[in-house]
Amino acid sequence: MRAVRLQGIKDLRVEEVAAPTLQDPGDALLDVTATAICGADLLPYWGHVPGFEWGTIMGHEFVGVVKEVGPGVSRIKPGDRVVCSSTTSCGVCCSCRRGMASQCENLALFGFSGAYPKLDGGQAERVRIPNADRVLWPLPVEVSDEAGIFVADILSTAFRGVERADVRLGDSVAVVGCGPVGLMTILCARRLAGQVIAVDTVPSRLETARSLGAIPVDASGDAVAQVMALTEGRGAAAVVEAAGGVAALTSSLKMVRGRGTVSVIGAHFEPDFPLDAGLMFANEITLRVSIGSPTDDREQVLDLLRGGVIDPTTIVTHRVSLDDAPEAYKLFEAREATKVVMTP
Ligand SMILES: [Zn+2]
Ligand SMILES: [Zn+2]
């Protein structure tokens, strides 16, 4: 079968590899019908994941049709059209039992190794799914394959980010970072907020944010001042930080109003952060961090899709063959592509 494997820094190859087989009774084999490139895929691509094993098949955002299931799989059946959660979770550990799949003690991320136990991903014709009854979820007939991909990770992550921001009807919500996850956050926040303010430095991203109903703020100027001006000097009731990095979090904490919440879904790896505890205390700011937990949130997210409340496919800019993955990664890395969907 064909699969996209990372063989070194920026050395992505579409190669002929042995098709996966069932290894455990709880496994399923999934024939991938659509898969996307995620910002997280760029971390190993850039060589930023210590211990990443070259040759790992990439991809954690995919949907497909179940080909075969092991004897321990009871809920998922061959022929089911399903979305796969970006991470596995066991369902029986202390975290899973408390509904915290993203903190599963046996977690693995598809298309990764090093940071997690190696698990080949879905940028391939076929992929092995451990613990399939839990990791896969049937797609309702109203939800297209392309829309379903977003449930695997970025729309579910945005959903959690907005939920954890305690957004109330009519609030001003600032979204810091308008990459794909930030754009998904805008789509979710727009269902509740009085105004959504989109903060980024990339003109094309701000333009997309505007088309989704947000007020664009160019962060190459003073973003905090602009958010203050848009909120009568009070700041946003909720800020969802979807950019990652010290600068984005620092400005997020400055643009939230008193008693407001900063909900972080951007990726952070810096071990230290200059937190202004005095500001946090004086303004009674709540700070929350979420990785995203599609296994916990997918049913609600799918309800938003099947009801037509949100259409994430509007941000898809490129639809290509899996064979075009190396070129697609380059476009995505250069931010010339907002979201790339590949079909085997
Ligand atoms: Zn992702
Ligand atoms: Zn678990």
mmCIF file of C-alpha atoms and ligand atoms in Angstrom:
data_model
loop_
_atom_site.group_PDB
_atom_site.id
_atom_site.type_symbol
_atom_site.label_atom_id
_atom_site.label_comp_id
_atom_site.label_asym_id
_atom_site.label_seq_id
_atom_site.Cartn_x
_atom_site.Cartn_y
_atom_site.Cartn_z
ATOM 1 C CA MET A 1 0.000 0.000 0.000
ATOM 2 C CA ARG A 2 1.013 3.651 -0.365
ATOM 3 C CA ALA A 3 1.947 5.593 2.761
ATOM 4 C CA VAL A 4 3.514 8.940 3.627
ATOM 5 C CA ARG A 5 6.623 8.338 5.703
ATOM 6 C CA LEU A 6 8.998 10.830 7.248
ATOM 7 C CA GLN A 7 12.559 9.618 6.617
ATOM 8 C CA GLY A 8 14.467 12.633 7.968
ATOM 9 C CA ILE A 9 14.081 16.360 8.517
ATOM 10 C CA LYS A 10 11.786 17.607 5.712
ATOM 11 C CA ASP A 11 12.400 14.286 3.956
ATOM 12 C CA LEU A 12 8.857 13.135 3.314
ATOM 13 C CA ARG A 13 8.347 10.219 0.932
ATOM 14 C CA VAL A 14 5.315 8.473 -0.462
ATOM 15 C CA GLU A 15 6.398 4.861 -0.391
ATOM 16 C CA GLU A 16 5.133 1.365 -1.033
ATOM 17 C CA VAL A 17 4.990 -0.387 2.367
ATOM 18 C CA ALA A 18 3.509 -3.584 3.773
ATOM 19 C CA ALA A 19 -0.166 -3.166 4.649
ATOM 20 C CA PRO A 20 -0.865 -3.301 8.400
ATOM 21 C CA THR A 21 -2.412 -6.388 9.939
ATOM 22 C CA LEU A 22 -4.460 -6.991 13.083
ATOM 23 C CA GLN A 23 -2.134 -7.365 16.084
ATOM 24 C CA ASP A 24 -4.446 -7.306 19.086
ATOM 25 C CA PRO A 25 -8.034 -8.542 19.529
ATOM 26 C CA GLY A 26 -9.218 -4.926 19.932
ATOM 27 C CA ASP A 27 -7.660 -3.736 16.654
ATOM 28 C CA ALA A 28 -9.405 -2.684 13.477
ATOM 29 C CA LEU A 29 -8.019 -2.018 10.019
ATOM 30 C CA LEU A 30 -9.290 1.159 8.431
ATOM 31 C CA ASP A 31 -9.263 2.003 4.714
ATOM 32 C CA VAL A 32 -8.567 5.738 4.731
ATOM 33 C CA THR A 33 -10.839 7.823 2.489
ATOM 34 C CA ALA A 34 -9.585 11.296 3.468
ATOM 35 C CA THR A 35 -6.783 12.661 5.626
ATOM 36 C CA ALA A 36 -5.458 16.121 6.468
ATOM 37 C CA ILE A 37 -2.154 17.757 7.316
ATOM 38 C CA CYS A 38 -2.059 19.336 10.781
ATOM 39 C CA GLY A 39 0.284 21.927 12.263
ATOM 40 C CA ALA A 40 1.432 19.240 14.702
ATOM 41 C CA ASP A 41 2.715 17.206 11.726
ATOM 42 C CA LEU A 42 5.252 19.956 11.132
ATOM 43 C CA LEU A 43 6.948 19.315 14.486
ATOM 44 C CA PRO A 44 8.539 16.000 13.436
ATOM 45 C CA TYR A 45 8.846 17.354 9.877
ATOM 46 C CA TRP A 46 11.082 20.106 11.236
ATOM 47 C CA GLY A 47 12.940 17.659 13.478
ATOM 48 C CA HIS A 48 11.492 19.130 16.681
ATOM 49 C CA VAL A 49 10.335 15.844 18.229
ATOM 50 C CA PRO A 50 13.106 14.170 20.257
ATOM 51 C CA GLY A 51 13.274 10.433 19.609
ATOM 52 C CA PHE A 52 11.065 10.498 16.509
ATOM 53 C CA GLU A 53 11.700 7.303 14.544
ATOM 54 C CA TRP A 54 12.361 8.006 10.876
ATOM 55 C CA GLY A 55 10.030 5.903 8.778
ATOM 56 C CA THR A 56 6.952 6.514 10.927
ATOM 57 C CA ILE A 57 3.824 6.901 8.772
ATOM 58 C CA MET A 58 2.450 10.411 9.294
ATOM 59 C CA GLY A 59 -1.013 11.717 10.060
ATOM 60 C CA HIS A 60 -3.514 11.867 12.906
ATOM 61 C CA GLU A 61 -6.495 13.451 11.142
ATOM 62 C CA PHE A 62 -8.366 10.927 9.012
ATOM 63 C CA VAL A 63 -11.639 9.229 8.261
ATOM 64 C CA GLY A 64 -12.291 5.977 6.469
ATOM 65 C CA VAL A 65 -14.246 2.761 6.114
ATOM 66 C CA VAL A 66 -13.591 -0.154 8.448
ATOM 67 C CA LYS A 67 -12.079 -3.087 6.519
ATOM 68 C CA GLU A 68 -11.656 -5.683 9.245
ATOM 69 C CA VAL A 69 -11.970 -5.967 13.029
ATOM 70 C CA GLY A 70 -10.364 -8.225 15.617
ATOM 71 C CA PRO A 71 -12.387 -10.683 17.744
ATOM 72 C CA GLY A 72 -12.415 -8.232 20.680
ATOM 73 C CA VAL A 73 -14.179 -5.468 18.731
ATOM 74 C CA SER A 74 -17.918 -5.422 19.277
ATOM 75 C CA ARG A 75 -19.297 -1.961 18.496
ATOM 76 C CA ILE A 76 -17.443 -1.114 15.277
ATOM 77 C CA LYS A 77 -18.135 -3.334 12.241
ATOM 78 C CA PRO A 78 -16.575 -3.806 8.810
ATOM 79 C CA GLY A 79 -18.166 -1.334 6.387
ATOM 80 C CA ASP A 80 -18.703 1.385 9.026
ATOM 81 C CA ARG A 81 -17.740 4.894 7.907
ATOM 82 C CA VAL A 82 -15.872 6.354 10.875
ATOM 83 C CA VAL A 83 -13.713 9.175 12.179
ATOM 84 C CA CYS A 84 -10.614 8.228 14.142
ATOM 85 C CA SER A 85 -9.631 10.268 17.208
ATOM 86 C CA SER A 86 -6.176 11.786 16.842
ATOM 87 C CA THR A 87 -4.988 9.921 19.934
ATOM 88 C CA THR A 88 -5.703 6.499 21.334
ATOM 89 C CA SER A 89 -6.943 6.089 24.879
ATOM 90 C CA CYS A 90 -7.454 2.922 26.850
ATOM 91 C CA GLY A 91 -10.814 3.620 28.494
ATOM 92 C CA VAL A 92 -9.886 1.828 31.686
ATOM 93 C CA CYS A 93 -7.121 3.880 33.347
ATOM 94 C CA CYS A 94 -7.836 6.352 36.134
ATOM 95 C CA SER A 95 -7.920 9.339 33.736
ATOM 96 C CA CYS A 96 -10.157 7.626 31.187
ATOM 97 C CA ARG A 97 -12.573 6.495 33.897
ATOM 98 C CA ARG A 98 -12.934 10.143 34.889
ATOM 99 C CA GLY A 99 -13.661 11.275 31.329
ATOM 100 C CA MET A 100 -10.203 12.702 30.649
ATOM 101 C CA ALA A 101 -9.119 10.866 27.522
ATOM 102 C CA SER A 102 -6.377 13.389 26.715
ATOM 103 C CA GLN A 103 -4.694 12.447 30.019
ATOM 104 C CA CYS A 104 -4.924 8.686 29.347
ATOM 105 C CA GLU A 105 -2.010 6.851 30.923
ATOM 106 C CA ASN A 106 -1.715 4.724 27.763
ATOM 107 C CA LEU A 107 -2.052 7.510 25.211
ATOM 108 C CA ALA A 108 -0.484 7.425 21.754
ATOM 109 C CA LEU A 109 -0.800 9.934 18.920
ATOM 110 C CA PHE A 110 -1.272 8.553 15.408
ATOM 111 C CA GLY A 111 1.605 9.418 13.108
ATOM 112 C CA PHE A 112 4.016 10.042 15.967
ATOM 113 C CA SER A 113 6.855 8.406 17.798
ATOM 114 C CA GLY A 114 9.359 9.621 20.336
ATOM 115 C CA ALA A 115 7.044 11.942 22.268
ATOM 116 C CA TYR A 116 4.590 9.024 22.516
ATOM 117 C CA PRO A 117 4.888 5.290 21.778
ATOM 118 C CA LYS A 118 5.264 4.813 18.024
ATOM 119 C CA LEU A 119 1.936 4.535 16.217
ATOM 120 C CA ASP A 120 1.741 4.689 12.422
ATOM 121 C CA GLY A 121 -0.702 7.293 11.166
ATOM 122 C CA GLY A 122 -3.446 7.721 8.611
ATOM 123 C CA GLN A 123 -1.664 9.417 5.729
ATOM 124 C CA ALA A 124 -1.786 6.018 4.076
ATOM 125 C CA GLU A 125 -4.180 3.751 2.256
ATOM 126 C CA ARG A 126 -4.770 1.641 5.349
ATOM 127 C CA VAL A 127 -4.070 2.088 9.061
ATOM 128 C CA ARG A 128 -4.219 -0.161 12.109
ATOM 129 C CA ILE A 129 -6.445 1.224 14.876
ATOM 130 C CA PRO A 130 -5.777 -0.061 18.414
ATOM 131 C CA ASN A 131 -8.730 -0.214 20.802
ATOM 132 C CA ALA A 132 -11.036 0.449 17.854
ATOM 133 C CA ASP A 133 -14.298 0.382 19.813
ATOM 134 C CA ARG A 134 -13.133 3.464 21.668
ATOM 135 C CA VAL A 135 -10.879 5.241 19.158
ATOM 136 C CA LEU A 136 -13.273 5.082 16.174
ATOM 137 C CA TRP A 137 -16.671 6.706 16.020
ATOM 138 C CA PRO A 138 -19.307 6.289 13.279
ATOM 139 C CA LEU A 139 -19.938 9.306 11.070
ATOM 140 C CA PRO A 140 -23.619 10.264 10.734
ATOM 141 C CA VAL A 141 -24.876 10.185 7.129
ATOM 142 C CA GLU A 142 -25.262 13.991 7.137
ATOM 143 C CA VAL A 143 -21.536 14.495 7.816
ATOM 144 C CA SER A 144 -19.223 14.287 4.796
ATOM 145 C CA ASP A 145 -15.823 12.629 4.949
ATOM 146 C CA GLU A 146 -14.192 16.025 4.541
ATOM 147 C CA ALA A 147 -16.135 17.554 7.450
ATOM 148 C CA GLY A 148 -15.523 14.429 9.527
ATOM 149 C CA ILE A 149 -11.754 14.909 9.363
ATOM 150 C CA PHE A 150 -12.080 18.037 11.505
ATOM 151 C CA VAL A 151 -13.608 16.014 14.360
ATOM 152 C CA ALA A 152 -10.391 13.995 14.677
ATOM 153 C CA ASP A 153 -8.524 16.952 16.079
ATOM 154 C CA ILE A 154 -8.784 20.642 15.273
ATOM 155 C CA LEU A 155 -12.535 21.274 15.514
ATOM 156 C CA SER A 156 -12.765 19.177 18.678
ATOM 157 C CA THR A 157 -9.796 21.061 20.123
ATOM 158 C CA ALA A 158 -11.373 24.423 19.267
ATOM 159 C CA PHE A 159 -14.673 23.273 20.784
ATOM 160 C CA ARG A 160 -12.906 22.428 24.046
ATOM 161 C CA GLY A 161 -10.998 25.722 23.983
ATOM 162 C CA VAL A 162 -14.236 27.697 23.700
ATOM 163 C CA GLU A 163 -15.973 25.601 26.356
ATOM 164 C CA ARG A 164 -13.088 26.079 28.763
ATOM 165 C CA ALA A 165 -13.114 29.832 28.099
ATOM 166 C CA ASP A 166 -16.526 30.019 29.797
ATOM 167 C CA VAL A 167 -17.941 32.038 26.901
ATOM 168 C CA ARG A 168 -21.413 33.360 27.651
ATOM 169 C CA LEU A 169 -24.026 34.552 25.188
ATOM 170 C CA GLY A 170 -23.081 37.993 23.891
ATOM 171 C CA ASP A 171 -19.515 38.044 25.225
ATOM 172 C CA SER A 172 -16.589 39.590 23.405
ATOM 173 C CA VAL A 173 -14.193 36.780 22.521
ATOM 174 C CA ALA A 174 -10.662 37.300 21.237
ATOM 175 C CA VAL A 175 -8.999 34.476 19.340
ATOM 176 C CA VAL A 176 -5.226 34.836 19.298
ATOM 177 C CA GLY A 177 -3.726 32.954 16.356
ATOM 178 C CA CYS A 178 -5.737 32.329 13.196
ATOM 179 C CA GLY A 179 -4.169 29.164 11.864
ATOM 180 C CA PRO A 180 -6.534 26.253 11.258
ATOM 181 C CA VAL A 181 -7.244 25.712 14.980
ATOM 182 C CA GLY A 182 -7.869 29.434 15.513
ATOM 183 C CA LEU A 183 -10.243 29.507 12.540
ATOM 184 C CA MET A 184 -12.148 26.551 14.006
ATOM 185 C CA THR A 185 -12.302 28.478 17.281
ATOM 186 C CA ILE A 186 -13.842 31.438 15.476
ATOM 187 C CA LEU A 187 -16.492 29.152 13.951
ATOM 188 C CA CYS A 188 -17.393 27.807 17.419
ATOM 189 C CA ALA A 189 -17.232 31.146 19.255
ATOM 190 C CA ARG A 190 -19.403 32.849 16.631
ATOM 191 C CA ARG A 191 -22.336 30.690 17.785
ATOM 192 C CA LEU A 192 -22.274 32.389 21.203
ATOM 193 C CA ALA A 193 -20.279 35.604 21.186
ATOM 194 C CA GLY A 194 -21.456 39.156 20.649
ATOM 195 C CA GLN A 195 -18.235 39.795 18.787
ATOM 196 C CA VAL A 196 -15.253 37.649 17.896
ATOM 197 C CA ILE A 197 -11.941 39.444 17.503
ATOM 198 C CA ALA A 198 -9.335 37.603 15.431
ATOM 199 C CA VAL A 199 -5.670 38.367 16.188
ATOM 200 C CA ASP A 200 -2.840 37.360 13.858
ATOM 201 C CA THR A 201 -0.064 38.885 11.779
ATOM 202 C CA VAL A 202 -0.639 37.010 8.506
ATOM 203 C CA PRO A 203 -2.904 39.047 6.164
ATOM 204 C CA SER A 204 -4.411 35.988 4.432
ATOM 205 C CA ARG A 205 -5.336 34.441 7.776
ATOM 206 C CA LEU A 206 -6.959 37.671 8.937
ATOM 207 C CA GLU A 207 -8.896 37.804 5.681
ATOM 208 C CA THR A 208 -10.180 34.261 6.222
ATOM 209 C CA ALA A 209 -11.076 35.170 9.817
ATOM 210 C CA ARG A 210 -13.061 38.143 8.514
ATOM 211 C CA SER A 211 -14.907 35.916 6.054
ATOM 212 C CA LEU A 212 -15.938 33.734 9.007
ATOM 213 C CA GLY A 213 -17.449 36.730 10.770
ATOM 214 C CA ALA A 214 -14.608 37.855 13.039
ATOM 215 C CA ILE A 215 -13.172 41.360 13.396
ATOM 216 C CA PRO A 216 -9.535 41.160 12.256
ATOM 217 C CA VAL A 217 -6.786 42.699 14.390
ATOM 218 C CA ASP A 218 -3.282 42.852 12.928
ATOM 219 C CA ALA A 219 -0.870 41.859 15.693
ATOM 220 C CA SER A 220 2.098 43.380 13.888
ATOM 221 C CA GLY A 221 0.719 46.554 15.495
ATOM 222 C CA ASP A 222 -0.304 46.766 19.174
ATOM 223 C CA ALA A 223 -2.878 43.969 19.363
ATOM 224 C CA VAL A 224 -3.710 44.583 23.028
ATOM 225 C CA ALA A 225 -4.538 48.243 22.362
ATOM 226 C CA GLN A 226 -6.720 47.312 19.413
ATOM 227 C CA VAL A 227 -8.650 44.727 21.442
ATOM 228 C CA MET A 228 -9.116 47.316 24.206
ATOM 229 C CA ALA A 229 -10.455 49.798 21.657
ATOM 230 C CA LEU A 230 -12.964 47.223 20.404
ATOM 231 C CA THR A 231 -14.178 46.432 23.948
ATOM 232 C CA GLU A 232 -14.620 49.944 25.369
ATOM 233 C CA GLY A 233 -11.295 49.664 27.167
ATOM 234 C CA ARG A 234 -12.308 46.621 29.237
ATOM 235 C CA GLY A 235 -10.753 43.768 27.327
ATOM 236 C CA ALA A 236 -12.361 40.603 26.007
ATOM 237 C CA ALA A 237 -14.449 38.489 28.371
ATOM 238 C CA ALA A 238 -12.716 35.433 27.023
ATOM 239 C CA VAL A 239 -9.503 34.946 25.104
ATOM 240 C CA VAL A 240 -8.737 31.690 23.332
ATOM 241 C CA GLU A 241 -5.004 31.464 22.682
ATOM 242 C CA ALA A 242 -4.581 29.236 19.641
ATOM 243 C CA ALA A 243 -1.086 30.275 18.586
ATOM 244 C CA GLY A 244 1.301 28.817 21.165
ATOM 245 C CA GLY A 245 4.514 30.500 22.282
ATOM 246 C CA VAL A 246 5.356 33.091 24.916
ATOM 247 C CA ALA A 247 4.328 36.216 22.984
ATOM 248 C CA ALA A 248 0.799 34.982 22.230
ATOM 249 C CA LEU A 249 0.147 33.936 25.813
ATOM 250 C CA THR A 250 1.591 37.167 27.204
ATOM 251 C CA SER A 251 -0.655 39.338 25.046
ATOM 252 C CA SER A 252 -3.664 37.088 25.740
ATOM 253 C CA LEU A 253 -3.281 37.723 29.475
ATOM 254 C CA LYS A 254 -3.165 41.457 28.787
ATOM 255 C CA MET A 255 -6.251 41.591 26.556
ATOM 256 C CA VAL A 256 -8.647 39.723 28.837
ATOM 257 C CA ARG A 257 -10.949 41.783 31.049
ATOM 258 C CA GLY A 258 -11.300 41.516 34.819
ATOM 259 C CA ARG A 259 -12.685 38.114 35.899
ATOM 260 C CA GLY A 260 -12.107 36.945 32.346
ATOM 261 C CA THR A 261 -10.703 33.622 31.199
ATOM 262 C CA VAL A 262 -7.728 32.870 28.985
ATOM 263 C CA SER A 263 -8.160 29.431 27.468
ATOM 264 C CA VAL A 264 -4.978 28.083 25.891
ATOM 265 C CA ILE A 265 -5.129 25.519 23.085
ATOM 266 C CA GLY A 266 -1.950 26.641 21.292
ATOM 267 C CA ALA A 267 0.972 24.270 21.786
ATOM 268 C CA HIS A 268 3.549 25.236 24.402
ATOM 269 C CA PHE A 269 6.923 23.644 25.009
ATOM 270 C CA GLU A 270 8.765 26.442 26.794
ATOM 271 C CA PRO A 271 9.684 25.295 30.314
ATOM 272 C CA ASP A 272 9.431 28.756 31.812
ATOM 273 C CA PHE A 273 7.051 31.662 31.347
ATOM 274 C CA PRO A 274 7.163 35.185 32.813
ATOM 275 C CA LEU A 275 3.726 35.168 34.457
ATOM 276 C CA ASP A 276 2.600 38.540 35.804
ATOM 277 C CA ALA A 277 1.055 37.235 39.031
ATOM 278 C CA GLY A 278 0.187 40.780 40.101
ATOM 279 C CA LEU A 279 -1.902 41.299 36.981
ATOM 280 C CA MET A 280 -3.505 37.871 37.426
ATOM 281 C CA PHE A 281 -4.405 38.751 41.030
ATOM 282 C CA ALA A 282 -5.598 42.300 40.423
ATOM 283 C CA ASN A 283 -7.753 41.276 37.454
ATOM 284 C CA GLU A 284 -8.812 37.893 38.881
ATOM 285 C CA ILE A 285 -7.850 36.158 35.650
ATOM 286 C CA THR A 286 -8.524 32.479 35.099
ATOM 287 C CA LEU A 287 -5.965 30.638 32.984
ATOM 288 C CA ARG A 288 -6.784 27.220 31.555
ATOM 289 C CA VAL A 289 -4.802 24.957 29.253
ATOM 290 C CA SER A 290 -6.286 22.210 27.087
ATOM 291 C CA ILE A 291 -4.685 19.799 24.652
ATOM 292 C CA GLY A 292 -7.990 18.919 23.018
ATOM 293 C CA SER A 293 -9.835 15.700 23.722
ATOM 294 C CA PRO A 294 -11.710 14.529 20.620
ATOM 295 C CA THR A 295 -12.673 11.210 22.196
ATOM 296 C CA ASP A 296 -14.531 13.089 24.938
ATOM 297 C CA ASP A 297 -16.049 15.788 22.706
ATOM 298 C CA ARG A 298 -16.703 14.157 19.320
ATOM 299 C CA GLU A 299 -20.401 13.448 19.838
ATOM 300 C CA GLN A 300 -21.204 17.095 20.560
ATOM 301 C CA VAL A 301 -18.965 18.273 17.734
ATOM 302 C CA LEU A 302 -20.652 15.865 15.317
ATOM 303 C CA ASP A 303 -24.030 17.234 16.400
ATOM 304 C CA LEU A 304 -22.845 20.715 15.377
ATOM 305 C CA LEU A 305 -21.865 19.323 11.970
ATOM 306 C CA ARG A 306 -24.939 17.218 11.334
ATOM 307 C CA GLY A 307 -27.176 20.141 12.276
ATOM 308 C CA GLY A 308 -25.311 22.387 9.837
ATOM 309 C CA VAL A 309 -24.420 24.795 12.667
ATOM 310 C CA ILE A 310 -20.751 24.788 11.653
ATOM 311 C CA ASP A 311 -19.115 24.015 8.314
ATOM 312 C CA PRO A 312 -15.376 23.530 8.856
ATOM 313 C CA THR A 313 -14.736 22.616 5.216
ATOM 314 C CA THR A 314 -14.789 26.302 4.261
ATOM 315 C CA ILE A 315 -11.134 26.509 5.342
ATOM 316 C CA VAL A 316 -9.987 23.691 3.044
ATOM 317 C CA THR A 317 -7.814 25.361 0.397
ATOM 318 C CA HIS A 318 -6.182 22.323 -1.205
ATOM 319 C CA ARG A 319 -7.563 18.903 -2.155
ATOM 320 C CA VAL A 320 -4.831 16.647 -3.474
ATOM 321 C CA SER A 321 -3.835 13.022 -3.911
ATOM 322 C CA LEU A 322 -1.838 11.314 -1.172
ATOM 323 C CA ASP A 323 0.948 11.038 -3.746
ATOM 324 C CA ASP A 324 1.260 14.831 -3.659
ATOM 325 C CA ALA A 325 1.968 14.882 0.102
ATOM 326 C CA PRO A 326 5.574 16.180 -0.125
ATOM 327 C CA GLU A 327 4.481 19.205 -2.167
ATOM 328 C CA ALA A 328 1.407 19.712 0.029
ATOM 329 C CA TYR A 329 3.550 19.802 3.185
ATOM 330 C CA LYS A 330 5.696 22.515 1.592
ATOM 331 C CA LEU A 331 2.637 24.631 0.779
ATOM 332 C CA PHE A 332 1.279 24.096 4.286
ATOM 333 C CA GLU A 333 4.599 24.922 5.906
ATOM 334 C CA ALA A 334 4.807 28.143 3.842
ATOM 335 C CA ARG A 335 1.240 29.020 4.947
ATOM 336 C CA GLU A 336 0.188 29.077 1.313
ATOM 337 C CA ALA A 337 -2.282 26.333 2.153
ATOM 338 C CA THR A 338 -4.648 26.807 5.123
ATOM 339 C CA LYS A 339 -5.866 23.204 5.230
ATOM 340 C CA VAL A 340 -4.909 20.393 2.918
ATOM 341 C CA VAL A 341 -7.090 17.318 2.448
ATOM 342 C CA MET A 342 -5.447 14.312 0.808
ATOM 343 C CA THR A 343 -7.180 11.269 -0.629
ATOM 344 C CA PRO A 344 -5.409 7.937 -1.109
HETATM 345 ZN ZN ZN B 1 -3.942 17.722 14.285
HETATM 346 ZN ZN ZN B 2 -6.706 5.545 29.618
#
